[in-house]
C-alpha positions in Angstrom: 22.3 2.5 13.3 19.6 4.8 11.8 16.2 3.7 12.7 13.3 3.2 9.9 9.8 3.6 11.0 7.0 1.7 9.5 3.6 2.3 10.1 0.7 0.3 9.8 -3.0 2.2 9.3 -4.8 1.2 12.7 -8.3 2.5 11.7 -9.6 -0.9 11.2 -8.8 -4.4 9.6 -5.9 -6.9 9.9 -3.3 -4.3 12.2 -1.9 -7.0 14.3 -1.6 -9.4 11.6 0.5 -7.0 9.6 2.4 -6.0 12.5 3.3 -10.0 13.5 4.4 -10.6 9.9 6.5 -7.4 9.9 8.5 -8.4 13.3 9.2 -11.7 11.8 10.1 -10.3 8.4 12.9 -7.7 9.7 15.8 -10.1 10.8 15.7 -11.3 6.9 16.1 -8.1 5.8 18.8 -6.5 8.6 20.2 -8.8 11.0 19.9 -6.2 13.5 16.1 -5.6 13.2 16.6 -2.6 15.8 16.7 -0.6 12.5 13.1 -1.1 12.3 10.4 0.4 14.2 6.9 -0.7 14.1 4.2 2.1 14.6 0.1 1.6 14.8 -1.0 5.1 13.0 -4.2 6.6 13.8 -3.3 10.5 13.4 -1.6 12.7 11.3 1.1 13.2 13.9 2.0 9.6 14.1 2.1 9.3 10.1 4.4 11.7 10.3 6.9 10.0 11.9 6.8 7.3 9.3 9.4 6.3 6.3 6.6 4.2 4.9 3.3 2.7 5.3 0.8 -0.6 5.0 -2.7 0.2 4.7 -4.1 -3.3 5.9 -7.0 -5.5 4.7 -10.4 -4.4 6.1 -13.5 -2.3 4.6 -12.2 0.2 2.3 -15.3 2.4 2.8 -15.2 2.2 6.8 -11.6 2.7 6.6 -12.1 5.8 4.4 -15.0 7.2 6.7 -12.9 7.1 9.7 -9.9 8.4 7.9 -12.0 11.4 7.0 -13.5 12.0 10.6 -10.0 12.2 12.1 -8.8 14.5 9.5 -6.1 11.9 8.0 -7.2 11.7 4.3 -5.3 14.8 3.0 -2.1 13.9 4.9 -2.4 10.3 3.7 -2.7 11.9 -0.2 0.3 13.8 0.9 2.4 11.1 2.0 1.4 9.0 -1.1 1.3 11.5 -3.9 3.8 14.3 -2.8 6.3 12.7 -0.4 5.7 9.3 -2.8 7.1 7.3 0.7 6.8 3.8 0.1 3.2 2.5 0.8 1.6 -0.8 0.4 -2.3 -1.5 0.3 -3.6 -4.9 1.0 -7.3 -6.0 0.0 -9.4 -3.0 1.1 -5.8 -0.8 1.1 -5.3 -1.5 -2.9 -9.0 0.3 -3.2 -8.0 2.9 -1.2 -4.9 3.7 -3.4 -6.5 3.4 -6.4 -7.2 6.1 -8.7 -10.7 5.0 -9.8 -13.2 1.9 -8.3 -16.3 0.2 -9.2 -19.0 -1.4 -7.5 -18.6 1.0 -4.7 -21.4 1.4 -2.2 -24.2 4.1 -3.1 -22.6 7.6 -2.3 -19.2 6.4 -3.4 -16.3 6.4 -1.7 -13.2 8.8 -0.9 -9.9 7.1 -2.4 -6.5 8.2 -1.3 -5.2 7.2 -4.8 -1.8 6.9 -5.9 -2.2 3.7 -8.0 -3.1 4.5 -11.5 -5.7 1.6 -11.7 -9.3 1.3 -11.7 -10.3 -1.7 -9.5 -13.9 -3.7 -9.1 -14.6 -4.1 -5.4 -15.7 -7.6 -4.0 -14.3 -9.5 -7.5 -15.7 -12.5 -6.1 -18.3 -12.3 -4.1 -19.4 -12.3 -0.4 -17.8 -13.4 2.9 -18.8 -16.8 2.5 -17.4 -17.1 -1.3 -13.8 -16.0 0.1 -11.0 -18.8 -0.6 -7.5 -19.8 -1.1 -5.1 -20.2 -4.4 -1.7 -20.3 -4.9 -0.3 -17.6 -6.7 3.1 -17.4 -9.0 4.9 -14.3 -7.8 8.2 -14.4 -9.8 9.4 -11.1 -7.7 9.9 -13.2 -4.8 12.8 -14.4 -5.8 14.1 -10.8 -4.8 14.3 -12.0 -1.3 16.6 -14.5 -1.1 19.5 -13.5 0.6 22.7 -16.0 2.0 21.3 -16.2 5.3 17.8 -16.5 4.0 15.2 -19.8 5.1 14.3 -19.7 1.6 17.7 -20.4 0.3 18.8 -22.8 3.2 15.8 -24.6 2.1 16.7 -25.2 -1.1 14.0 -22.9 -3.8 11.6 -22.2 -1.3 11.5 -18.9 -2.5 10.2 -20.3 -5.9 7.4 -22.1 -4.0 3.9 -20.7 -4.9 2.6 -18.0 -2.3 -0.8 -19.3 -0.8 -3.3 -16.1 -1.2 -5.8 -15.8 0.9 -8.8 -13.9 -1.0 -11.8 -12.2 0.8 -14.4 -10.1 -0.7 -11.1 -9.7 -3.1 -10.7 -6.6 -5.1 -9.0 -7.0 -8.6 -7.2 -4.5 -10.8 -9.5 -3.7 -13.9 -7.4 -1.3 -15.7 -3.9 -0.3 -15.4 -2.9 3.1 -16.4 -6.5 4.9 -15.9 -5.3 8.9 -14.7 -4.6 11.9 -16.7 -1.8 14.3 -16.0 -2.8 15.4 -12.5 -0.4 13.0 -11.3 2.4 14.3 -13.2 1.3 18.0 -12.0 1.1 17.0 -8.5 4.6 15.3 -8.4 6.4 17.4 -10.8 7.9 13.8 -12.1 7.1 11.7 -15.4 4.1 9.3 -14.5 6.0 5.7 -14.5 3.7 2.7 -16.1 2.3 0.4 -13.6 3.9 -2.8 -13.1 1.8 -5.9 -13.1 3.4 -8.2 -10.4 1.2 -10.8 -10.2 -2.0 -12.6 -11.3 -4.3 -15.2 -10.7 -5.5 -18.0 -13.0 -9.4 -17.9 -13.0 -11.1 -21.0 -14.1 -13.9 -19.5 -16.3 -17.5 -21.2 -16.0 -18.8 -23.7 -18.5 -21.1 -21.1 -19.9 -18.5 -18.6 -19.9 -16.1 -20.9 -22.3 -19.2 -22.1 -24.5 -20.0 -18.4 -25.5 -16.4 -17.3 -26.3 -15.9 -20.9 -27.9 -19.3 -20.2 -30.3 -17.3 -17.1 -31.2 -14.5 -18.0 -32.3 -13.9 -19.4 -35.7 -13.6 -22.9 -36.9 -11.2 -25.0 -34.9 -10.4 -22.1 -32.7 -10.2 -23.3 -28.9 -11.8 -20.9 -25.6 -9.0 -21.1 -23.0 -10.1 -22.6 -19.6 -8.7 -19.6 -17.4 -8.6 -15.8 -17.5 -5.9 -14.1 -15.9 -7.0 -11.4 -13.0 -4.5 -8.6 -11.5 -4.0 -9.1 -8.1 -0.6 -7.3 -7.4 0.6 -3.9 -8.8 3.2 -1.6 -8.3 3.9 1.7 -9.2 6.8 4.4 -8.2 6.5 3.8 -4.7 3.2 2.1 -3.9 2.3 -1.6 -4.3 -0.7 -2.9 -4.1 -2.5 -6.4 -3.3 -5.8 -7.6 -3.8 -5.1 -10.5 -1.1 -4.2 -11.0 2.3 -0.9 -11.8 3.2 -0.7 -10.8 7.0 -3.4 -13.7 7.2 -0.8 -16.4 6.4 2.4 -17.8 8.0 4.3 -16.6 4.8 6.1 -13.6 5.6 8.4 -13.6 2.0 6.1 -10.5 0.8 6.9 -8.2 3.8 10.4 -9.5 3.3 10.4 -8.4 -0.2 8.7 -5.0 0.2 11.0 -3.9 3.7 14.0 -4.4 1.4 12.0 -2.0 -0.9 11.5 0.4 2.0 15.4 0.2 2.8 16.4 1.3 -0.8 13.4 3.9 -0.9 15.2 5.5 2.5 18.4 4.7 2.0 19.6 8.2 0.5 17.8 10.2 3.8 20.0 7.9 6.4 23.3 8.2 4.4 
């Protein structure tokens, strides 16, 4: 059986946590989990061995600076945009995979790109304002298999995913880039899919301002939707940290996407 090599960018952040959940998820995707090889990536040579890559949560500016010093930024852009191999970024990883980012530190930061979105960093405040929230992620229904524990436990795949938000970004705008990506890849650009949202409670003052602006009889809604999971072609991004939970359903789903993407090369 051919081996699929999945790398985790190991410059900073939740590397060990992702590797742990990948190893737990692999048997749900392939009964013979030896078909997957998981690798920490710190060099261009290690990246070249990978069929897919996770860019973990951490500090996006630090990760960008370290990648640049190690000569990894251009190989990463090649991996994502030209080779179009499957890539998943969590939190800081989502920032790095965005084509645009706001609320960056003075002087800005280098991005890898690949997702035609604009993100805002630290949308919910500082480290001490971190929180968890239940998220409805319909795509997780795709993780169901006859042998999966989700099915055996009866509807487990339908339960909310407990998202961990730590200085999390959110997607401000989708489909923001020009035709440059089409020129780079030689392919028509696919739209960004919104894969998950967080129902954020509005503040009292925000609701009052909106209520005052409505026609008589109108009623302001109590929640706003923040985009916290997106996908475009080979690139997937989440604002939250699945790796900081014991729930590996997203890892199962993503590994299935990886297998589907690399299958032609394995045949």
